[in-house]
mmCIF file of C-alpha atoms and ligand atoms in Angstrom:
data_model
loop_
_atom_site.group_PDB
_atom_site.id
_atom_site.type_symbol
_atom_site.label_atom_id
_atom_site.label_comp_id
_atom_site.label_asym_id
_atom_site.label_seq_id
_atom_site.Cartn_x
_atom_site.Cartn_y
_atom_site.Cartn_z
ATOM 1 C CA MET A 26 -38.998 65.298 -28.412
ATOM 2 C CA ASP A 27 -35.723 64.846 -30.252
ATOM 3 C CA TYR A 28 -35.246 61.114 -30.250
ATOM 4 C CA ALA A 29 -32.066 61.280 -32.275
ATOM 5 C CA ALA A 30 -30.421 63.540 -29.676
ATOM 6 C CA THR A 31 -31.567 61.233 -26.879
ATOM 7 C CA GLY A 32 -29.975 58.357 -28.787
ATOM 8 C CA GLU A 33 -26.700 60.177 -29.172
ATOM 9 C CA GLN A 34 -26.531 61.087 -25.510
ATOM 10 C CA ALA A 35 -27.155 57.478 -24.574
ATOM 11 C CA GLN A 36 -24.476 56.323 -27.035
ATOM 12 C CA THR A 37 -21.925 58.732 -25.498
ATOM 13 C CA ARG A 38 -22.602 57.524 -21.999
ATOM 14 C CA ILE A 39 -22.463 53.877 -23.077
ATOM 15 C CA ASP A 40 -19.130 54.366 -24.829
ATOM 16 C CA ALA A 41 -17.783 56.015 -21.684
ATOM 17 C CA ALA A 42 -18.684 53.075 -19.456
ATOM 18 C CA SER A 43 -15.406 51.452 -18.513
ATOM 19 C CA GLU A 44 -16.695 48.634 -16.302
ATOM 20 C CA LEU A 45 -19.270 45.906 -16.869
ATOM 21 C CA ASP A 46 -21.031 46.987 -13.666
ATOM 22 C CA ALA A 47 -21.408 50.558 -14.871
ATOM 23 C CA LEU A 48 -22.685 49.307 -18.218
ATOM 24 C CA GLU A 49 -25.273 47.169 -16.500
ATOM 25 C CA GLN A 50 -26.466 50.211 -14.578
ATOM 26 C CA LEU A 51 -26.930 52.049 -17.859
ATOM 27 C CA ARG A 52 -28.871 49.134 -19.307
ATOM 28 C CA VAL A 53 -31.244 49.271 -16.347
ATOM 29 C CA GLU A 54 -31.523 53.054 -16.638
ATOM 30 C CA PHE A 55 -32.566 52.886 -20.325
ATOM 31 C CA MET A 56 -34.092 49.499 -20.903
ATOM 32 C CA GLY A 57 -35.118 48.230 -17.463
ATOM 33 C CA LYS A 58 -38.762 47.949 -16.482
ATOM 34 C CA GLN A 59 -38.675 51.476 -15.092
ATOM 35 C CA GLY A 60 -36.146 52.614 -17.706
ATOM 36 C CA SER A 61 -36.427 55.814 -19.705
ATOM 37 C CA ILE A 62 -36.834 54.148 -23.088
ATOM 38 C CA SER A 63 -39.289 51.641 -21.680
ATOM 39 C CA GLY A 64 -41.172 54.686 -20.381
ATOM 40 C CA LEU A 65 -41.277 56.188 -23.867
ATOM 41 C CA LEU A 66 -42.690 52.969 -25.263
ATOM 42 C CA LYS A 67 -45.471 53.076 -22.702
ATOM 43 C CA THR A 68 -46.555 56.552 -23.896
ATOM 44 C CA LEU A 69 -47.440 55.106 -27.321
ATOM 45 C CA GLY A 70 -50.708 53.695 -26.018
ATOM 46 C CA ALA A 71 -52.037 57.159 -25.209
ATOM 47 C CA LEU A 72 -51.381 58.555 -28.697
ATOM 48 C CA SER A 73 -53.823 58.767 -31.559
ATOM 49 C CA ALA A 74 -53.309 56.351 -34.427
ATOM 50 C CA ASP A 75 -51.870 59.106 -36.639
ATOM 51 C CA GLU A 76 -49.414 60.278 -34.032
ATOM 52 C CA ARG A 77 -48.412 56.716 -33.317
ATOM 53 C CA GLN A 78 -47.617 56.221 -37.017
ATOM 54 C CA ILE A 79 -44.985 58.899 -36.748
ATOM 55 C CA VAL A 80 -43.656 58.568 -33.213
ATOM 56 C CA GLY A 81 -43.770 54.760 -32.963
ATOM 57 C CA PRO A 82 -40.995 53.994 -35.464
ATOM 58 C CA GLN A 83 -38.814 56.700 -33.926
ATOM 59 C CA ILE A 84 -39.052 55.273 -30.437
ATOM 60 C CA HIS A 85 -38.485 51.754 -31.732
ATOM 61 C CA ALA A 86 -35.448 52.898 -33.677
ATOM 62 C CA LEU A 87 -34.115 54.566 -30.531
ATOM 63 C CA ARG A 88 -34.626 51.383 -28.586
ATOM 64 C CA GLU A 89 -32.867 49.335 -31.268
ATOM 65 C CA SER A 90 -29.861 51.618 -31.423
ATOM 66 C CA VAL A 91 -29.435 51.817 -27.638
ATOM 67 C CA SER A 92 -29.716 48.088 -27.245
ATOM 68 C CA ALA A 93 -27.184 47.546 -30.041
ATOM 69 C CA ALA A 94 -24.815 50.036 -28.401
ATOM 70 C CA LEU A 95 -25.154 48.247 -25.056
ATOM 71 C CA ALA A 96 -24.434 44.859 -26.629
ATOM 72 C CA GLU A 97 -21.443 46.156 -28.532
ATOM 73 C CA ARG A 98 -19.946 47.826 -25.475
ATOM 74 C CA LYS A 99 -20.534 44.710 -23.387
ATOM 75 C CA GLN A 100 -18.725 42.591 -25.936
ATOM 76 C CA ALA A 101 -15.801 45.029 -26.003
ATOM 77 C CA LEU A 102 -15.512 45.162 -22.202
ATOM 78 C CA GLU A 103 -15.702 41.381 -21.938
ATOM 79 C CA SER A 104 -12.982 40.732 -24.459
ATOM 80 C CA ALA A 105 -10.813 43.358 -22.800
ATOM 81 C CA ALA A 106 -11.326 41.606 -19.454
ATOM 82 C CA LEU A 107 -10.462 38.237 -20.994
ATOM 83 C CA ALA A 108 -7.344 39.592 -22.669
ATOM 84 C CA GLU A 109 -6.259 41.132 -19.396
ATOM 85 C CA GLN A 110 -6.821 37.869 -17.514
ATOM 86 C CA LEU A 111 -4.916 35.871 -20.115
ATOM 87 C CA ALA A 112 -2.008 38.271 -19.832
ATOM 88 C CA ARG A 113 -2.081 38.045 -16.031
ATOM 89 C CA ASP A 114 -2.534 34.272 -15.573
ATOM 90 C CA THR A 115 0.577 32.392 -16.419
ATOM 91 C CA LEU A 116 1.279 28.732 -15.994
ATOM 92 C CA ASP A 117 4.752 27.779 -14.881
ATOM 93 C CA LEU A 118 5.396 24.572 -16.740
ATOM 94 C CA THR A 119 8.660 24.039 -14.887
ATOM 95 C CA LEU A 120 6.867 23.350 -11.562
ATOM 96 C CA PRO A 121 6.962 19.713 -10.436
ATOM 97 C CA ALA A 122 3.827 17.714 -11.226
ATOM 98 C CA PRO A 123 1.451 17.340 -8.268
ATOM 99 C CA GLU A 124 1.748 14.041 -6.429
ATOM 100 C CA ALA A 125 -0.702 11.468 -7.757
ATOM 101 C CA PRO A 126 -3.699 11.123 -5.441
ATOM 102 C CA ARG A 127 -2.858 8.498 -2.852
ATOM 103 C CA GLY A 128 -5.159 6.228 -0.989
ATOM 104 C CA SER A 129 -5.390 2.620 0.005
ATOM 105 C CA ILE A 130 -7.974 -0.055 0.512
ATOM 106 C CA HIS A 131 -8.720 -0.520 4.211
ATOM 107 C CA PRO A 132 -7.855 -4.011 5.496
ATOM 108 C CA VAL A 133 -11.503 -4.523 6.509
ATOM 109 C CA SER A 134 -12.662 -3.845 2.956
ATOM 110 C CA GLN A 135 -9.914 -6.048 1.613
ATOM 111 C CA VAL A 136 -10.851 -8.942 3.902
ATOM 112 C CA MET A 137 -14.532 -8.566 3.031
ATOM 113 C CA ASP A 138 -13.594 -8.777 -0.650
ATOM 114 C CA GLU A 139 -11.506 -11.852 0.078
ATOM 115 C CA LEU A 140 -14.440 -13.464 1.901
ATOM 116 C CA ALA A 141 -16.841 -12.672 -0.934
ATOM 117 C CA GLU A 142 -14.389 -14.191 -3.409
ATOM 118 C CA ILE A 143 -13.903 -17.391 -1.404
ATOM 119 C CA PHE A 144 -17.594 -17.894 -0.710
ATOM 120 C CA ALA A 145 -18.655 -17.005 -4.248
ATOM 121 C CA ASP A 146 -16.551 -19.969 -5.337
ATOM 122 C CA LEU A 147 -18.628 -22.137 -2.962
ATOM 123 C CA GLY A 148 -21.877 -20.795 -4.437
ATOM 124 C CA PHE A 149 -22.728 -18.221 -1.751
ATOM 125 C CA ALA A 150 -24.352 -14.903 -2.622
ATOM 126 C CA VAL A 151 -23.645 -11.725 -0.641
ATOM 127 C CA ALA A 152 -26.636 -10.425 1.346
ATOM 128 C CA THR A 153 -27.031 -7.224 3.348
ATOM 129 C CA GLY A 154 -29.383 -5.873 5.983
ATOM 130 C CA PRO A 155 -29.886 -2.566 7.797
ATOM 131 C CA GLU A 156 -27.552 -1.441 10.571
ATOM 132 C CA ILE A 157 -30.500 0.286 12.237
ATOM 133 C CA GLU A 158 -32.520 -2.797 13.003
ATOM 134 C CA ASP A 159 -35.664 -3.540 14.951
ATOM 135 C CA ASP A 160 -35.828 -5.618 18.095
ATOM 136 C CA TRP A 161 -37.724 -8.420 16.370
ATOM 137 C CA HIS A 162 -35.122 -9.131 13.660
ATOM 138 C CA ASN A 163 -32.144 -8.652 15.968
ATOM 139 C CA PHE A 164 -33.466 -10.677 18.900
ATOM 140 C CA THR A 165 -36.972 -12.137 18.973
ATOM 141 C CA ALA A 166 -36.898 -13.883 15.596
ATOM 142 C CA LEU A 167 -33.517 -15.338 16.563
ATOM 143 C CA ASN A 168 -35.083 -17.028 19.586
ATOM 144 C CA ILE A 169 -33.859 -14.370 22.000
ATOM 145 C CA PRO A 170 -37.112 -13.366 23.674
ATOM 146 C CA GLU A 171 -37.447 -10.374 25.951
ATOM 147 C CA SER A 172 -35.798 -10.949 29.322
ATOM 148 C CA HIS A 173 -33.422 -13.471 27.745
ATOM 149 C CA PRO A 174 -29.976 -13.003 29.342
ATOM 150 C CA ALA A 175 -28.373 -12.939 25.880
ATOM 151 C CA ARG A 176 -29.881 -9.491 25.425
ATOM 152 C CA ALA A 177 -27.885 -8.179 28.329
ATOM 153 C CA MET A 178 -24.760 -9.866 26.939
ATOM 154 C CA HIS A 179 -25.111 -7.942 23.729
ATOM 155 C CA ASP A 180 -24.625 -4.465 25.278
ATOM 156 C CA THR A 181 -27.153 -3.097 22.860
ATOM 157 C CA PHE A 182 -27.386 0.519 21.736
ATOM 158 C CA TYR A 183 -31.134 1.189 21.770
ATOM 159 C CA PHE A 184 -32.828 4.159 20.204
ATOM 160 C CA PRO A 185 -35.119 6.119 22.548
ATOM 161 C CA GLU A 186 -38.516 4.504 22.899
ATOM 162 C CA HIS A 187 -41.152 6.173 20.818
ATOM 163 C CA ASN A 188 -44.192 7.346 22.730
ATOM 164 C CA ASP A 189 -47.404 7.573 20.838
ATOM 165 C CA ALA A 190 -48.854 10.731 22.343
ATOM 166 C CA GLN A 191 -52.322 10.122 20.905
ATOM 167 C CA SER A 192 -53.022 6.685 22.253
ATOM 168 C CA GLY A 193 -50.773 7.215 25.253
ATOM 169 C CA THR A 194 -49.181 3.823 24.635
ATOM 170 C CA THR A 195 -45.497 3.119 24.407
ATOM 171 C CA GLN A 196 -44.324 1.577 21.148
ATOM 172 C CA HIS A 197 -44.390 -2.193 21.350
ATOM 173 C CA ASN A 198 -41.020 -3.714 22.077
ATOM 174 C CA ALA A 199 -40.818 -5.796 18.876
ATOM 175 C CA SER A 200 -40.567 -2.660 16.778
ATOM 176 C CA ARG A 201 -38.165 -0.820 19.059
ATOM 177 C CA MET A 202 -35.169 0.280 17.013
ATOM 178 C CA LEU A 203 -31.548 -0.463 17.859
ATOM 179 C CA LEU A 204 -28.141 -0.686 16.256
ATOM 180 C CA ARG A 205 -27.809 -4.325 15.267
ATOM 181 C CA THR A 206 -25.539 -6.213 17.640
ATOM 182 C CA HIS A 207 -24.666 -8.918 15.116
ATOM 183 C CA THR A 208 -25.210 -9.817 11.466
ATOM 184 C CA SER A 209 -27.570 -12.674 12.397
ATOM 185 C CA PRO A 210 -30.752 -10.641 11.672
ATOM 186 C CA VAL A 211 -29.751 -10.928 8.011
ATOM 187 C CA GLN A 212 -30.471 -14.673 8.363
ATOM 188 C CA ILE A 213 -34.109 -13.827 9.039
ATOM 189 C CA ARG A 214 -34.329 -11.156 6.355
ATOM 190 C CA SER A 215 -32.782 -13.450 3.738
ATOM 191 C CA MET A 216 -35.123 -16.355 4.513
ATOM 192 C CA LEU A 217 -38.159 -14.087 4.457
ATOM 193 C CA GLU A 218 -37.079 -12.473 1.207
ATOM 194 C CA HIS A 219 -35.695 -15.414 -0.758
ATOM 195 C CA GLY A 220 -37.062 -18.562 0.870
ATOM 196 C CA ALA A 221 -35.114 -21.783 0.498
ATOM 197 C CA PRO A 222 -32.726 -23.209 -0.561
ATOM 198 C CA LEU A 223 -30.355 -20.447 0.456
ATOM 199 C CA ARG A 224 -26.610 -19.917 0.578
ATOM 200 C CA ILE A 225 -25.496 -16.471 1.677
ATOM 201 C CA ILE A 226 -22.814 -14.577 3.484
ATOM 202 C CA ALA A 227 -23.693 -11.231 5.052
ATOM 203 C CA PRO A 228 -20.742 -8.993 5.866
ATOM 204 C CA GLY A 229 -21.277 -5.685 7.621
ATOM 205 C CA ARG A 230 -21.014 -3.370 10.588
ATOM 206 C CA VAL A 231 -22.340 -4.286 14.013
ATOM 207 C CA TYR A 232 -22.470 -2.290 17.251
ATOM 208 C CA ARG A 233 -22.000 -3.046 20.918
ATOM 209 C CA SER A 234 -21.357 -0.766 23.833
ATOM 210 C CA ASP A 235 -17.869 -2.051 24.538
ATOM 211 C CA SER A 236 -14.385 -0.614 24.166
ATOM 212 C CA ASP A 237 -10.807 -1.750 24.809
ATOM 213 C CA ALA A 238 -7.784 -2.892 22.759
ATOM 214 C CA THR A 239 -9.752 -5.756 21.209
ATOM 215 C CA HIS A 240 -13.280 -4.314 21.309
ATOM 216 C CA THR A 241 -14.630 -1.227 19.589
ATOM 217 C CA PRO A 242 -18.245 0.026 19.766
ATOM 218 C CA MET A 243 -18.505 -0.625 16.032
ATOM 219 C CA PHE A 244 -16.905 -3.653 14.450
ATOM 220 C CA HIS A 245 -17.494 -5.979 11.514
ATOM 221 C CA GLN A 246 -18.884 -9.455 11.230
ATOM 222 C CA VAL A 247 -19.630 -11.814 8.426
ATOM 223 C CA GLU A 248 -22.591 -14.104 8.780
ATOM 224 C CA GLY A 249 -22.897 -17.345 6.850
ATOM 225 C CA LEU A 250 -26.160 -19.177 6.275
ATOM 226 C CA VAL A 251 -26.996 -22.332 4.353
ATOM 227 C CA ILE A 252 -30.573 -23.611 4.224
ATOM 228 C CA ASP A 253 -31.325 -26.731 2.249
ATOM 229 C CA LYS A 254 -32.556 -30.291 2.677
ATOM 230 C CA GLY A 255 -30.530 -32.798 4.652
ATOM 231 C CA ILE A 256 -27.938 -30.301 5.893
ATOM 232 C CA HIS A 257 -25.918 -31.529 8.863
ATOM 233 C CA LEU A 258 -22.899 -30.614 10.982
ATOM 234 C CA GLY A 259 -20.534 -32.268 8.493
ATOM 235 C CA HIS A 260 -21.462 -29.635 5.926
ATOM 236 C CA LEU A 261 -20.714 -26.906 8.450
ATOM 237 C CA LYS A 262 -17.328 -28.331 9.349
ATOM 238 C CA TRP A 263 -16.265 -28.851 5.743
ATOM 239 C CA THR A 264 -17.392 -25.371 4.751
ATOM 240 C CA LEU A 265 -15.514 -23.696 7.604
ATOM 241 C CA GLU A 266 -12.371 -25.736 6.950
ATOM 242 C CA THR A 267 -12.441 -24.964 3.238
ATOM 243 C CA PHE A 268 -13.066 -21.278 3.907
ATOM 244 C CA LEU A 269 -10.325 -20.901 6.543
ATOM 245 C CA LYS A 270 -7.719 -22.765 4.473
ATOM 246 C CA ALA A 271 -8.460 -20.528 1.503
ATOM 247 C CA PHE A 272 -8.502 -17.398 3.663
ATOM 248 C CA PHE A 273 -5.275 -18.032 5.556
ATOM 249 C CA GLU A 274 -3.739 -19.648 2.480
ATOM 250 C CA ARG A 275 -2.501 -22.640 4.485
ATOM 251 C CA GLU A 276 -3.425 -26.260 4.047
ATOM 252 C CA ASP A 277 -2.477 -27.105 7.636
ATOM 253 C CA ILE A 278 -5.307 -25.178 9.316
ATOM 254 C CA VAL A 279 -6.778 -27.453 12.005
ATOM 255 C CA LEU A 280 -10.151 -26.762 13.610
ATOM 256 C CA ARG A 281 -11.514 -27.856 16.965
ATOM 257 C CA LEU A 282 -15.281 -27.860 17.397
ATOM 258 C CA ARG A 283 -16.562 -27.358 20.933
ATOM 259 C CA PRO A 284 -20.151 -27.570 22.121
ATOM 260 C CA SER A 285 -21.451 -24.116 22.935
ATOM 261 C CA TYR A 286 -24.677 -22.179 23.235
ATOM 262 C CA PHE A 287 -26.398 -19.638 21.021
ATOM 263 C CA PRO A 288 -30.168 -19.198 21.198
ATOM 264 C CA PHE A 289 -30.439 -19.283 17.396
ATOM 265 C CA THR A 290 -28.500 -22.500 16.780
ATOM 266 C CA GLU A 291 -29.069 -26.004 18.120
ATOM 267 C CA PRO A 292 -26.643 -27.603 18.561
ATOM 268 C CA SER A 293 -24.218 -24.697 18.795
ATOM 269 C CA VAL A 294 -20.552 -25.072 18.004
ATOM 270 C CA GLU A 295 -17.673 -22.835 18.963
ATOM 271 C CA VAL A 296 -14.804 -23.192 16.520
ATOM 272 C CA ASP A 297 -11.166 -22.903 17.625
ATOM 273 C CA VAL A 298 -8.187 -22.838 15.311
ATOM 274 C CA GLY A 299 -4.807 -24.359 16.158
ATOM 275 C CA PHE A 300 -1.733 -22.130 16.273
ATOM 276 C CA ALA A 301 1.981 -22.487 16.970
ATOM 277 C CA LEU A 302 3.808 -20.098 19.250
ATOM 278 C CA VAL A 303 6.774 -18.679 17.360
ATOM 279 C CA GLY A 304 8.539 -16.412 19.838
ATOM 280 C CA SER A 305 5.631 -14.381 21.181
ATOM 281 C CA LYS A 306 3.703 -14.580 17.897
ATOM 282 C CA ARG A 307 0.833 -16.958 17.245
ATOM 283 C CA VAL A 308 1.130 -18.514 13.805
ATOM 284 C CA LEU A 309 -1.983 -20.337 12.643
ATOM 285 C CA GLY A 310 -1.605 -23.946 11.544
ATOM 286 C CA GLY A 311 -1.292 -27.414 12.969
ATOM 287 C CA SER A 312 -3.113 -29.008 15.860
ATOM 288 C CA GLY A 313 -3.358 -26.857 18.944
ATOM 289 C CA ASP A 314 -2.630 -29.978 21.018
ATOM 290 C CA ALA A 315 0.926 -30.363 19.655
ATOM 291 C CA PRO A 316 3.767 -29.225 21.941
ATOM 292 C CA GLY A 317 4.294 -25.466 21.673
ATOM 293 C CA HIS A 318 0.827 -25.098 20.149
ATOM 294 C CA GLY A 319 -2.503 -23.783 21.388
ATOM 295 C CA TRP A 320 -6.134 -23.218 20.413
ATOM 296 C CA MET A 321 -7.636 -19.853 19.666
ATOM 297 C CA GLU A 322 -11.363 -19.174 19.674
ATOM 298 C CA LEU A 323 -12.351 -18.011 16.216
ATOM 299 C CA LEU A 324 -16.071 -18.107 15.564
ATOM 300 C CA GLY A 325 -19.538 -19.147 16.637
ATOM 301 C CA SER A 326 -21.732 -21.462 14.605
ATOM 302 C CA GLY A 327 -24.265 -24.230 14.700
ATOM 303 C CA MET A 328 -27.290 -25.830 13.115
ATOM 304 C CA VAL A 329 -30.023 -23.238 12.639
ATOM 305 C CA ASN A 330 -32.602 -23.562 15.422
ATOM 306 C CA ARG A 331 -36.007 -24.832 14.233
ATOM 307 C CA LYS A 332 -37.630 -21.747 15.740
ATOM 308 C CA VAL A 333 -35.388 -19.502 13.631
ATOM 309 C CA ILE A 334 -36.251 -21.397 10.462
ATOM 310 C CA ALA A 335 -39.929 -20.959 11.327
ATOM 311 C CA ALA A 336 -39.415 -17.238 12.028
ATOM 312 C CA GLY A 337 -37.869 -17.067 8.548
ATOM 313 C CA GLY A 338 -41.166 -18.329 7.158
ATOM 314 C CA LEU A 339 -39.934 -21.854 6.358
ATOM 315 C CA ASP A 340 -41.066 -25.286 7.512
ATOM 316 C CA PRO A 341 -38.369 -26.674 9.844
ATOM 317 C CA ASP A 342 -39.502 -30.257 9.091
ATOM 318 C CA GLU A 343 -38.606 -29.660 5.471
ATOM 319 C CA TRP A 344 -35.561 -27.379 5.692
ATOM 320 C CA GLN A 345 -32.411 -27.536 7.787
ATOM 321 C CA GLY A 346 -29.337 -25.404 7.779
ATOM 322 C CA PHE A 347 -26.209 -24.194 9.444
ATOM 323 C CA ALA A 348 -25.031 -20.699 10.291
ATOM 324 C CA PHE A 349 -21.865 -19.087 11.501
ATOM 325 C CA GLY A 350 -20.708 -15.639 12.509
ATOM 326 C CA VAL A 351 -17.141 -14.390 12.639
ATOM 327 C CA GLY A 352 -15.436 -11.075 13.317
ATOM 328 C CA VAL A 353 -14.006 -9.593 10.140
ATOM 329 C CA ASP A 354 -11.628 -7.262 11.992
ATOM 330 C CA ARG A 355 -10.374 -10.243 13.964
ATOM 331 C CA LEU A 356 -9.762 -12.208 10.764
ATOM 332 C CA ALA A 357 -7.828 -9.245 9.384
ATOM 333 C CA MET A 358 -5.734 -8.946 12.556
ATOM 334 C CA LEU A 359 -4.873 -12.642 12.482
ATOM 335 C CA LYS A 360 -3.974 -12.636 8.811
ATOM 336 C CA TYR A 361 -2.157 -9.330 8.527
ATOM 337 C CA GLY A 362 -0.691 -9.016 12.016
ATOM 338 C CA MET A 363 -2.227 -5.889 13.583
ATOM 339 C CA ASP A 364 -2.479 -6.064 17.360
ATOM 340 C CA ASP A 365 -4.732 -3.138 18.299
ATOM 341 C CA LEU A 366 -8.259 -3.052 16.952
ATOM 342 C CA ARG A 367 -8.788 0.630 17.797
ATOM 343 C CA ALA A 368 -6.230 1.675 15.167
ATOM 344 C CA PHE A 369 -8.566 0.233 12.509
ATOM 345 C CA PHE A 370 -10.944 3.132 12.981
ATOM 346 C CA ASP A 371 -8.556 6.014 13.754
ATOM 347 C CA GLY A 372 -8.140 7.015 10.117
ATOM 348 C CA ASP A 373 -4.402 7.524 10.665
ATOM 349 C CA VAL A 374 -2.852 7.770 7.192
ATOM 350 C CA ARG A 375 0.420 6.268 8.414
ATOM 351 C CA TRP A 376 -1.415 3.178 9.621
ATOM 352 C CA LEU A 377 -3.358 3.007 6.367
ATOM 353 C CA ALA A 378 -0.187 3.410 4.312
ATOM 354 C CA HIS A 379 1.333 0.528 6.259
ATOM 355 C CA TYR A 380 -1.593 -1.884 6.460
ATOM 356 C CA GLY A 381 -3.733 -0.734 3.531
ATOM 357 C CA PHE A 382 -3.905 -2.406 0.154
ATOM 358 C CA SER A 383 -3.409 -1.168 -3.354
ATOM 359 C CA PRO A 384 -6.628 -0.895 -5.370
ATOM 360 C CA PHE A 385 -4.889 -3.252 -7.783
ATOM 361 C CA ASP A 386 -4.680 -6.014 -5.146
ATOM 362 C CA VAL A 387 -8.056 -7.381 -6.122
ATOM 363 C CA PRO A 388 -8.437 -10.731 -4.381
ATOM 364 C CA THR A 389 -8.959 -13.604 -6.787
ATOM 365 C CA LEU A 390 -8.791 -17.298 -6.036
ATOM 366 C CA SER A 391 -6.457 -17.931 -8.938
ATOM 367 C CA ALA A 392 -3.979 -15.179 -8.082
ATOM 368 C CA GLY A 393 -4.222 -15.623 -4.304
ATOM 369 C CA VAL A 394 -6.912 -14.067 -2.150
ATOM 370 C CA GLY A 395 -4.421 -12.363 0.116
ATOM 371 C CA THR A 396 -1.742 -10.565 -1.833
ATOM 372 C CA ALA A 397 0.628 -9.261 0.836
ATOM 373 C CA ALA A 398 0.090 -5.678 1.954
HETATM 374 N N1 LIG B 425 -24.323 -13.910 16.150
HETATM 375 C C1 LIG B 425 -23.313 -14.584 16.957
HETATM 376 C C2 LIG B 425 -22.459 -13.496 17.652
HETATM 377 O O1 LIG B 425 -22.532 -12.373 17.284
HETATM 378 C C3 LIG B 425 -22.420 -15.468 16.123
HETATM 379 C C4 LIG B 425 -23.149 -16.609 15.502
HETATM 380 C C5 LIG B 425 -23.725 -16.499 14.247
HETATM 381 C C6 LIG B 425 -23.266 -17.810 16.182
HETATM 382 C C7 LIG B 425 -24.390 -17.579 13.675
HETATM 383 C C8 LIG B 425 -23.921 -18.885 15.619
HETATM 384 C C9 LIG B 425 -24.485 -18.766 14.382
HETATM 385 O O2 LIG B 425 -21.726 -13.793 18.556
#
């Protein structure tokens, strides 16, 4: 066989390839597993040692030259393609620059940052818990046993009950999963995880099957919990007053504490804040009993029920505490003047442009926690 002639033929065909695809086909034809040159190499095994001495170097030389020709042609085709692309692609430097990416911080995020800032100054850490919660943390441990009417009040979204096909039993209620209806289960989780003393706030999403201008199926709460020795209602009142004055940036915030009922606090205290009617707008500040003033319900709170402290793994004879829960969206509406809660979750960029915050408006106590939107 004339290996030199075979080489020349291959070289001619390679030089004629005008596309990378065609070149690749040639590579497979010659050098691929089933390729002609690969086939020649395989014949070497059947030759005698003497024959192999002669034929071997020839086949190897053929292989070398074809592979070099392929590489060279590939390089040439690639640089031609690049040159062509560079000639084709032009950049018009006279076009206007693209608009800078725009976005804003959602008022809920902003308010949560403001809360974290205010409470960090009072020595509170930020805690979190799962939004998909079990029945025990959301209800039972908070002294809301099964059949308690408070469960019905919470309009809970339950997950389907899990049937254990093998034992034929239905999953026990305490481990039934639900979307948490409030941030209070984080009280339990924090006590179990960190013990006492404890000072936390727990902001986050909560879910209830409810929807109108002031209720959405998902909304935000922030929970507050203090566990220590000798804690009493005075601590609760001072903490809420200090927090609300800092949050609304007014010294004249006046609170009214009313007896109330929550299963997880005893006593329970509903907290109202005084406002003045200016036209049709409610402006927070001053006593709600003054002429032209009123009281607005703001949050629920109380001294942590002994049973809840015990469910958190602590001795209620040793540890006391207070807790509160407040709607974050509601705080945002009161501070920044939105009147429809549903718009919070519509994702309308016009609303966000109007009510959103610049990423540079980082709330700090020294510079003001609520830089105007
Ligand atoms: N979890 C209560 C609610 O969602 C609020 C609350 C929290 C009340 C802590 C008292 C103490 O309405």
